[in-house]
Short mmCIF file of C-alpha atoms in Angstrom, two decimals:
data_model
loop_
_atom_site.label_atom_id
_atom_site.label_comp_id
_atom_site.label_asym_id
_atom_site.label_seq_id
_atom_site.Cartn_x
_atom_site.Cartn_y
_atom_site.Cartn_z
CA UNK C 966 3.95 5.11 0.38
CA UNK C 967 6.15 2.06 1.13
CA UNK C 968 5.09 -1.72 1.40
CA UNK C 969 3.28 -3.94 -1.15
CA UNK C 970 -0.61 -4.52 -1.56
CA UNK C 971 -2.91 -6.58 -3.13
CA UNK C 972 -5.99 -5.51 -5.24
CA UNK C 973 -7.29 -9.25 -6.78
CA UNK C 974 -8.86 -11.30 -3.65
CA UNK C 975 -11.56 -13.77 -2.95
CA UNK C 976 -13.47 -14.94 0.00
CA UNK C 977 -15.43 -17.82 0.72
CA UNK C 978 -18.62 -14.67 -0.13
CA UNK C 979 -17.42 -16.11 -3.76
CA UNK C 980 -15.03 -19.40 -4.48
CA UNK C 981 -12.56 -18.46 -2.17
CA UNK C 982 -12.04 -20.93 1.03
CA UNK C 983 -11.10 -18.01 3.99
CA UNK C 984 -13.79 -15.60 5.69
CA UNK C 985 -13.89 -12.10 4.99
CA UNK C 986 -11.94 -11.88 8.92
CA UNK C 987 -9.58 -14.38 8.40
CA UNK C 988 -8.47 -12.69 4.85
CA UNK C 989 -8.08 -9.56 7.07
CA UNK C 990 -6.04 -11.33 10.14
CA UNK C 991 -3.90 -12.84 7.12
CA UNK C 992 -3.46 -9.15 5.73
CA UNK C 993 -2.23 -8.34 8.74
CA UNK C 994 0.45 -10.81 9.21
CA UNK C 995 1.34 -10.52 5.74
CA UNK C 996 1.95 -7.05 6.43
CA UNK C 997 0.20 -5.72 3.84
CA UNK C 998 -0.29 -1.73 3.10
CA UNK C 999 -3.64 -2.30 1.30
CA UNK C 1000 -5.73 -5.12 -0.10
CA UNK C 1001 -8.79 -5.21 -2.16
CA UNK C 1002 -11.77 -7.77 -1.46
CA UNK C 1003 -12.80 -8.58 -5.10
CA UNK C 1004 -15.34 -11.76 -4.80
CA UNK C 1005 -17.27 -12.58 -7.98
CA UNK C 1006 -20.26 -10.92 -9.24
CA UNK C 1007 -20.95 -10.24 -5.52
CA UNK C 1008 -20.20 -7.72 -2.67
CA UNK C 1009 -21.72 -9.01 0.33
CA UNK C 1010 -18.59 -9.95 2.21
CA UNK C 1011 -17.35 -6.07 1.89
CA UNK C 1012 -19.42 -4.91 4.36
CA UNK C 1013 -18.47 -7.57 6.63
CA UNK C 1014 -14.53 -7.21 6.01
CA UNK C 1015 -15.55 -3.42 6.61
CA UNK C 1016 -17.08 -3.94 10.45
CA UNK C 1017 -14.24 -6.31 11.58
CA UNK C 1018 -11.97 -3.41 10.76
CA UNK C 1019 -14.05 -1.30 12.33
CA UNK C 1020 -13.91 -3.30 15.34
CA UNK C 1021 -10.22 -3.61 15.30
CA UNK C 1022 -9.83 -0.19 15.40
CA UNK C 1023 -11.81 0.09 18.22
CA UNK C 1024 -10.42 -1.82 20.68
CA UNK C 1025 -6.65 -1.45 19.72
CA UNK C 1026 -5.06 1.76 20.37
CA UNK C 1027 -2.50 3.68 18.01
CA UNK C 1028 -0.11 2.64 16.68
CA UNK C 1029 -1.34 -0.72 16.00
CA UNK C 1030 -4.48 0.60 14.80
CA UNK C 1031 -2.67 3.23 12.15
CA UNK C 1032 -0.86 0.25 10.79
CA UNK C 1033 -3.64 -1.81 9.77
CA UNK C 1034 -4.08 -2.37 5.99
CA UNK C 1035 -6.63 -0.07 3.67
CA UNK C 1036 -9.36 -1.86 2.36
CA UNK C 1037 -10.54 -1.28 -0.78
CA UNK C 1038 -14.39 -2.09 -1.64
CA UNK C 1039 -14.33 -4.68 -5.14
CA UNK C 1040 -16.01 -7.25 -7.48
CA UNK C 1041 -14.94 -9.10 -10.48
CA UNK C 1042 -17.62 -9.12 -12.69
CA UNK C 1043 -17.90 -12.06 -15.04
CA UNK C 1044 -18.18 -11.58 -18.73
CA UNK C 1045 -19.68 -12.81 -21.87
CA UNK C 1046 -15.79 -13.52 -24.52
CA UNK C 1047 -15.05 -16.07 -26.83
CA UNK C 1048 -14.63 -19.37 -24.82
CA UNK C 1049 -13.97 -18.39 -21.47
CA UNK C 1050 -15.40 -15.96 -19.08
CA UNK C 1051 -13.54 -11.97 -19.28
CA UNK C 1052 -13.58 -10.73 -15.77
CA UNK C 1053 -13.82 -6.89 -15.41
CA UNK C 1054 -12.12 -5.90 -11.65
CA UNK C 1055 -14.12 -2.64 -10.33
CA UNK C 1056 -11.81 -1.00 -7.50
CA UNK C 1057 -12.84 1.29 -4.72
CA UNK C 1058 -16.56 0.91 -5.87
CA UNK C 1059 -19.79 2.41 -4.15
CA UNK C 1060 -20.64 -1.00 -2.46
CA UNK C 1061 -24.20 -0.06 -1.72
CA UNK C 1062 -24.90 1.47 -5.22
CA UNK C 1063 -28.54 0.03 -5.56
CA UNK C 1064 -27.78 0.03 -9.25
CA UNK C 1065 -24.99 -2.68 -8.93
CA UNK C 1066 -26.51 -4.31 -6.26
CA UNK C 1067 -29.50 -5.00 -8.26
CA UNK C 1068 -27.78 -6.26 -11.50
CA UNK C 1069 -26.22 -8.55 -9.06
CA UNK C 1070 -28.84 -9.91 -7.56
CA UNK C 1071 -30.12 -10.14 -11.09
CA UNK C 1072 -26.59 -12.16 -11.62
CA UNK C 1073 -27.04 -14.73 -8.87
CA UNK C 1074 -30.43 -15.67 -9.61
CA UNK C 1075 -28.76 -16.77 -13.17
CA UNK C 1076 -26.11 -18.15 -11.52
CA UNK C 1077 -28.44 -20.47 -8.85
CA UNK C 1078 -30.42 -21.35 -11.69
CA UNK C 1079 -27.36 -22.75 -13.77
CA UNK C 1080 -26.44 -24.13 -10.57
CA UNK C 1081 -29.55 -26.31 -10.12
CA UNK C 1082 -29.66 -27.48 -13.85
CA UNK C 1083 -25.57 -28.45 -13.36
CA UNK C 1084 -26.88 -30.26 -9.91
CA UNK C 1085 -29.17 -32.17 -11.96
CA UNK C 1086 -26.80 -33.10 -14.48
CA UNK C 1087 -24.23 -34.21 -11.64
CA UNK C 1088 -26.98 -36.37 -10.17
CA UNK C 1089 -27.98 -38.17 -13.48
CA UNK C 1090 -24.90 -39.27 -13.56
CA UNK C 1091 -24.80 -40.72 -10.19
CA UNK C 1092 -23.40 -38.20 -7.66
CA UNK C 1093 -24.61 -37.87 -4.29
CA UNK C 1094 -25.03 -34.18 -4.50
CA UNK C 1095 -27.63 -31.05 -3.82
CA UNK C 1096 -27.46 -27.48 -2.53
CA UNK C 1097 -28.01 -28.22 1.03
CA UNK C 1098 -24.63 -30.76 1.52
CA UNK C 1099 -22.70 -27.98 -0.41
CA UNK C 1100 -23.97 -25.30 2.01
CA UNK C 1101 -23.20 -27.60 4.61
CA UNK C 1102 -20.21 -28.18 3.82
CA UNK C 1103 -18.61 -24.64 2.80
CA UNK C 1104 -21.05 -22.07 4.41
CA UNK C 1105 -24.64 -21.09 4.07
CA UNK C 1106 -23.53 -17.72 2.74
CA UNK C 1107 -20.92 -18.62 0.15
CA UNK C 1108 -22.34 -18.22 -3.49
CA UNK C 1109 -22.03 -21.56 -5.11
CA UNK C 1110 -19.68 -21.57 -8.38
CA UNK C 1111 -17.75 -24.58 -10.25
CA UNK C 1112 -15.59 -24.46 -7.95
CA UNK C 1113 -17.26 -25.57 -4.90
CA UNK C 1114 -18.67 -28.12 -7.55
CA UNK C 1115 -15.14 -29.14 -8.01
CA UNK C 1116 -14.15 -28.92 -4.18
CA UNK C 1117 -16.89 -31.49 -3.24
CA UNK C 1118 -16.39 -33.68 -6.11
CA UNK C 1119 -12.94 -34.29 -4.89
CA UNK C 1120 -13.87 -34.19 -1.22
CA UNK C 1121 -16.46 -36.60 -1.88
CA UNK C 1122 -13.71 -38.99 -3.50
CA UNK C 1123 -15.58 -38.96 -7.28
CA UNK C 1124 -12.31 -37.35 -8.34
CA UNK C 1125 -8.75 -37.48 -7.73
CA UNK C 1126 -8.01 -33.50 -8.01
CA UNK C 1127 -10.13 -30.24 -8.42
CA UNK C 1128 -8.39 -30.42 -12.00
CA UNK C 1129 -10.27 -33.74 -13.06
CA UNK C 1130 -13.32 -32.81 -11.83
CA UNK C 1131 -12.82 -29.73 -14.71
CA UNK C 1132 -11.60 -31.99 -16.94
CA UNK C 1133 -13.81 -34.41 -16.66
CA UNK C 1134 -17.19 -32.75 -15.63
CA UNK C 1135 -17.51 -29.20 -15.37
CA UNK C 1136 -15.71 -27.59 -17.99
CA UNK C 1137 -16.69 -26.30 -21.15
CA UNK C 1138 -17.26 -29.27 -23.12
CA UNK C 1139 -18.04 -31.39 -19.91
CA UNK C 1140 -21.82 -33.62 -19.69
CA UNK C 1141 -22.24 -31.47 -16.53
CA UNK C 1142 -21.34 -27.57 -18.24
CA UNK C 1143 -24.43 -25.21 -18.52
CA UNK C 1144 -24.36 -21.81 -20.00
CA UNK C 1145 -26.05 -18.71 -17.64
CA UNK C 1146 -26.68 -15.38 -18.45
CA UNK C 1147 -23.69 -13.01 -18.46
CA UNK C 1148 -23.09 -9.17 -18.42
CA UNK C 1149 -21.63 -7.88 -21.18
CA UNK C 1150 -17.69 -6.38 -20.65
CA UNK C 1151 -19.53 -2.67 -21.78
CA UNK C 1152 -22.45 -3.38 -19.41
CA UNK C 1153 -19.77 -4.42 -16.80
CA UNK C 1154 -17.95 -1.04 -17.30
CA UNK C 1155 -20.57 1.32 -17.52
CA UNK C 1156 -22.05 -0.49 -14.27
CA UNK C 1157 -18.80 0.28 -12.24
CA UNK C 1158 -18.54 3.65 -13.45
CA UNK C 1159 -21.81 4.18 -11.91
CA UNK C 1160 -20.91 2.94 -8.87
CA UNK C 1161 -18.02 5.21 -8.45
CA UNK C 1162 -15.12 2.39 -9.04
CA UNK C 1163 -12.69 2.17 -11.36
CA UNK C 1164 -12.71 -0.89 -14.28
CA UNK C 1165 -9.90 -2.58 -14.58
CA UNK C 1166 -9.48 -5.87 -17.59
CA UNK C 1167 -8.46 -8.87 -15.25
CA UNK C 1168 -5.63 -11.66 -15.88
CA UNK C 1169 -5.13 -10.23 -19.59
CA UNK C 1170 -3.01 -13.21 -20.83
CA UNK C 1171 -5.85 -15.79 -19.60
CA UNK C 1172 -8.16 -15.37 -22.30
CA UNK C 1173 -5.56 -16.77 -24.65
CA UNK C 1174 -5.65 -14.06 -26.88
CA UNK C 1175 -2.68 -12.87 -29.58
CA UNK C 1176 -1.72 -10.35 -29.41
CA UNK C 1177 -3.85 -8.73 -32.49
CA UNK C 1178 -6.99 -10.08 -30.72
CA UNK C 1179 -5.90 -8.58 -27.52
CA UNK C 1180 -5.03 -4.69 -28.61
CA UNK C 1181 -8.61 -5.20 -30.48
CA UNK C 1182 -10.37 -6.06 -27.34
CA UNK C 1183 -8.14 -2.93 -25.39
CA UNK C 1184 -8.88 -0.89 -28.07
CA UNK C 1185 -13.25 -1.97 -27.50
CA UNK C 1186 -12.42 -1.59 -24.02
CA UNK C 1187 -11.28 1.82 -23.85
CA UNK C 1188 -13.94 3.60 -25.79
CA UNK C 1189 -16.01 2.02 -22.98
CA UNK C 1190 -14.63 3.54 -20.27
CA UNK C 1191 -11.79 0.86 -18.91
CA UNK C 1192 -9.46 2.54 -17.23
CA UNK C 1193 -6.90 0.17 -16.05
CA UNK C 1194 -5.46 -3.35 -16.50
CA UNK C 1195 -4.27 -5.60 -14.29
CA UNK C 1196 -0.43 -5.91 -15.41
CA UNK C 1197 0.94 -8.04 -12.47
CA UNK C 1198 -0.36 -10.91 -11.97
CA UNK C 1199 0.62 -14.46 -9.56
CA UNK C 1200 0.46 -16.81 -13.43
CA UNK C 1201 2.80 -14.01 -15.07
CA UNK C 1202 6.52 -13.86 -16.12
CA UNK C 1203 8.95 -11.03 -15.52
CA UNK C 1204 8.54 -10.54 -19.95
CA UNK C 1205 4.53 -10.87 -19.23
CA UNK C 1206 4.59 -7.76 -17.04
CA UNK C 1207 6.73 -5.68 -19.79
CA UNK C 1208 4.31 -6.79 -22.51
CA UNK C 1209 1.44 -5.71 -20.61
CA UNK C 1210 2.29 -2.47 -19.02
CA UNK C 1211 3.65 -1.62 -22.62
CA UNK C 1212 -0.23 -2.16 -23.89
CA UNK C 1213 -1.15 0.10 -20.75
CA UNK C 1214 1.32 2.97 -21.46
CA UNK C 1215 -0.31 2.16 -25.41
CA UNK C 1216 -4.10 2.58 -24.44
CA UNK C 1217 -3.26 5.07 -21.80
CA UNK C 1218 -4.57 2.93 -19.14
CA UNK C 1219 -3.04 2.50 -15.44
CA UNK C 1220 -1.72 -0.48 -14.06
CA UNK C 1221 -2.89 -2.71 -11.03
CA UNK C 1222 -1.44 -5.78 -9.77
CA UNK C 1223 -3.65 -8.97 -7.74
CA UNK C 1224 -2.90 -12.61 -6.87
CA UNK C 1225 -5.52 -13.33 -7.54
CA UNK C 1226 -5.68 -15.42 -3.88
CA UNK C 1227 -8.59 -18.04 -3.38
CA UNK C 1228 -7.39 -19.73 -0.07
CA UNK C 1229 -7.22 -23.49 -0.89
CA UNK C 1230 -8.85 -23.30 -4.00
CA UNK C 1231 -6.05 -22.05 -5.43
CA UNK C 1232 -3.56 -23.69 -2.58
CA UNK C 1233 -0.13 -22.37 -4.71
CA UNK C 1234 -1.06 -18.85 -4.68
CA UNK C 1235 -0.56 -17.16 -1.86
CA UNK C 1236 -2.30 -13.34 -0.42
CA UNK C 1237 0.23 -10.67 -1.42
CA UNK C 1238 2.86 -12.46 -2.94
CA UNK C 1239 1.39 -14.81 -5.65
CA UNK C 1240 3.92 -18.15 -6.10
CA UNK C 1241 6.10 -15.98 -3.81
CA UNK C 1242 7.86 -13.44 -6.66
CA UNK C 1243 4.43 -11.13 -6.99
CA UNK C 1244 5.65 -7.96 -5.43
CA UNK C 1245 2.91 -4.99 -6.30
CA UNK C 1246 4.32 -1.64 -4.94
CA UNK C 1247 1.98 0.46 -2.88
CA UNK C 1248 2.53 3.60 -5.60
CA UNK C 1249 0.11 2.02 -7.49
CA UNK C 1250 -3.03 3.16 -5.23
CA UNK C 1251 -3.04 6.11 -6.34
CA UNK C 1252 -4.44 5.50 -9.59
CA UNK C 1253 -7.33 3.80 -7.41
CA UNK C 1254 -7.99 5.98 -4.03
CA UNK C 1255 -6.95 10.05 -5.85
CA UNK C 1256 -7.83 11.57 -2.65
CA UNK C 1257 -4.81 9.52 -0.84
CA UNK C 1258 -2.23 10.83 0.61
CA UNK C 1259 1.14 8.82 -0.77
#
């Protein structure tokens, strides 16, 4: 199969800024063979990406209807590391596995109540802030995360950039920072194995590991049932994609590719084509759809 896809994307169902439709309409232009939708610790904007395909199917005719993109059914899953979050991708996943669907649930209600304790932090300090501007603002169905905390800090004018409001407030080590409950990377595995997806170690080179520390969490991995990593990446070099598909070849692992696109939120990288050198070759779907054609 010819043509380039993407397998690392968010909506505004997570912190991305563009609907599950317009991500679509932008496949389309893009020209993209396949995409994944990949929104955080959440699937409820597959099914919805899912019907307006539907749709488009049904009222266009061949061949415009053969040429639309495949999409594949994803989360990231968010994971307890040293310092900051691991994200585990699970590809081509059973998106109604009541299984996942209740750990995530289980996952948001940590995540709304770290939201309201950072909301309370924000407001001691003197921001004019609360759940019901930010859904008013970005959607009553997105699921809040830092970074709509960082998006309306700036919007509001408390901060110059989505950067200082990380800096500043929300990071780590910021006054506004509070710790939730997170899945372990094993529990994140096993729980897309379940579901019928394949897990895949996100971003690699993010966690700021050597390279020791990395083939020992690779090596943890593995026995766990990880069966890819995502070598290509929008933040990589050319020498960062050798290194890494040389660790996949090592731990017999297969190799995806993402942007890792978040709309505005991430206004440099772009769907498909990262900072505009990401080029991930369609080939690589078979390791994620077996019964596919290519």
């Amino acid at each position: 199969m010819n043509g380039y896809i993407d397998l690392h994307v968010h909506s505004n169902y997570s912190d991305g800024t563009l609907s599950p439709y317009e991500i679509l309409d932008l496949a389309i232009e893009t020209g993209l063979v396949s995409f994944a939708l990949t929104d955080h610790d959440t699937v409820d904007g597959v099914p919805v990406i899912l019907d307006y395909m539907n749709s488009l199917k049904q009222n266009h005719p061949s061949p415009y209807s053969d040429s639309l993109p495949i999409i594949i059914p994803g989360v990231e899953l968010s994971c307890a590391f040293d310092g900051p979050d691991l994200h585990i991708l699970g590809l081509n996943i059973d998106y109604k596995s009541e299984k996942l669907l209740k750990r995530l649930r289980e996952c948001q209600n940590s995540r709304s109540e770290r939201n309201s304790k950072m909301i309370k932090n924000m407001q001691k300090l003197g921001f004019d802030i609360s759940e019901e501007k930010i859904y008013a603002l970005y959607g009553k169905d997105v699921s809040i995360t830092r970074a709509h905390f960082a998006r309306y800090l700036t919007d509001m004018g408390y901060t110059a950039s989505k950067d200082e409001a990380f800096d500043k407030y929300l990071g780590f080590d910021g006054p506004v920072y509070v710790k939730r409950e997170k899945l372990s990377p094993e529990e994140a595995i096993t729980l897309i194995l379940e579901a019928g997806g394949h897990p895949v170690l996100a971003h690699p080179l993010l966690y700021k590991c050597d390279d020791t520390k990395l083939n020992e969490l690779l090596k943890r991995l593995k026995s766990s049932g990880l069966h890819g990593l995502e070598a290509i990446y929008s933040l990589n070099t050319p020498e960062d994609d050798i290194y890494l598909k040389n660790l996949a070849d090592k731990y017999e692992l297969f190799i995806t590719g993402g942007s890792d696109f978040h709309g505005t939120n991430k206004p440099d990288i772009k769907l498909g084509v990262g900072k505009g050198n990401l080029r991930i070759p369609a080939e690589l779907l078979k390791n994620i759809i077996s019964t596919l054609l290519l």
